[in-house]
Amino acid sequence: MTRPIHHRAFVDPENHEVWPALNKNQPVALVNGRGWRLSGRVETLSSDRQCLWIQLDAGMGRQLIHHQDGFVLDGYTDIN
């Protein structure tokens, strides 16, 4: 069974930010068009906001996600 995915665009035409500002250790969940979901905590975000390192849940290591890898934040709410 496939659940619908509600994609969110991150490119803001005003300031060209790709990922929103995310705090270190902030919980995140990422999902791609095939429904593959990654969840964990923010380790670091590149200064240009194109790359995001996350520490995956359940001790599964860390993952580098580039903004063009096809992932979007799932259920993101701005905490700033």
C-alpha angles and dihedrals in degrees: 000000000000122000121213115258120216106209121208122204114228100188107102109200090210099058105005094233112163103192119027118247106285126188124229111267091015111147112246138176122199127194132185132206092271092056096254106152129201121187132183142098130303112259097177142334121214116247091248090048093234097114130048127189115202131185103226122229122256094032093290094144126243134305133206112217121191118202090244094054090093099250126131130186112266116217094352119178120181109243095185 
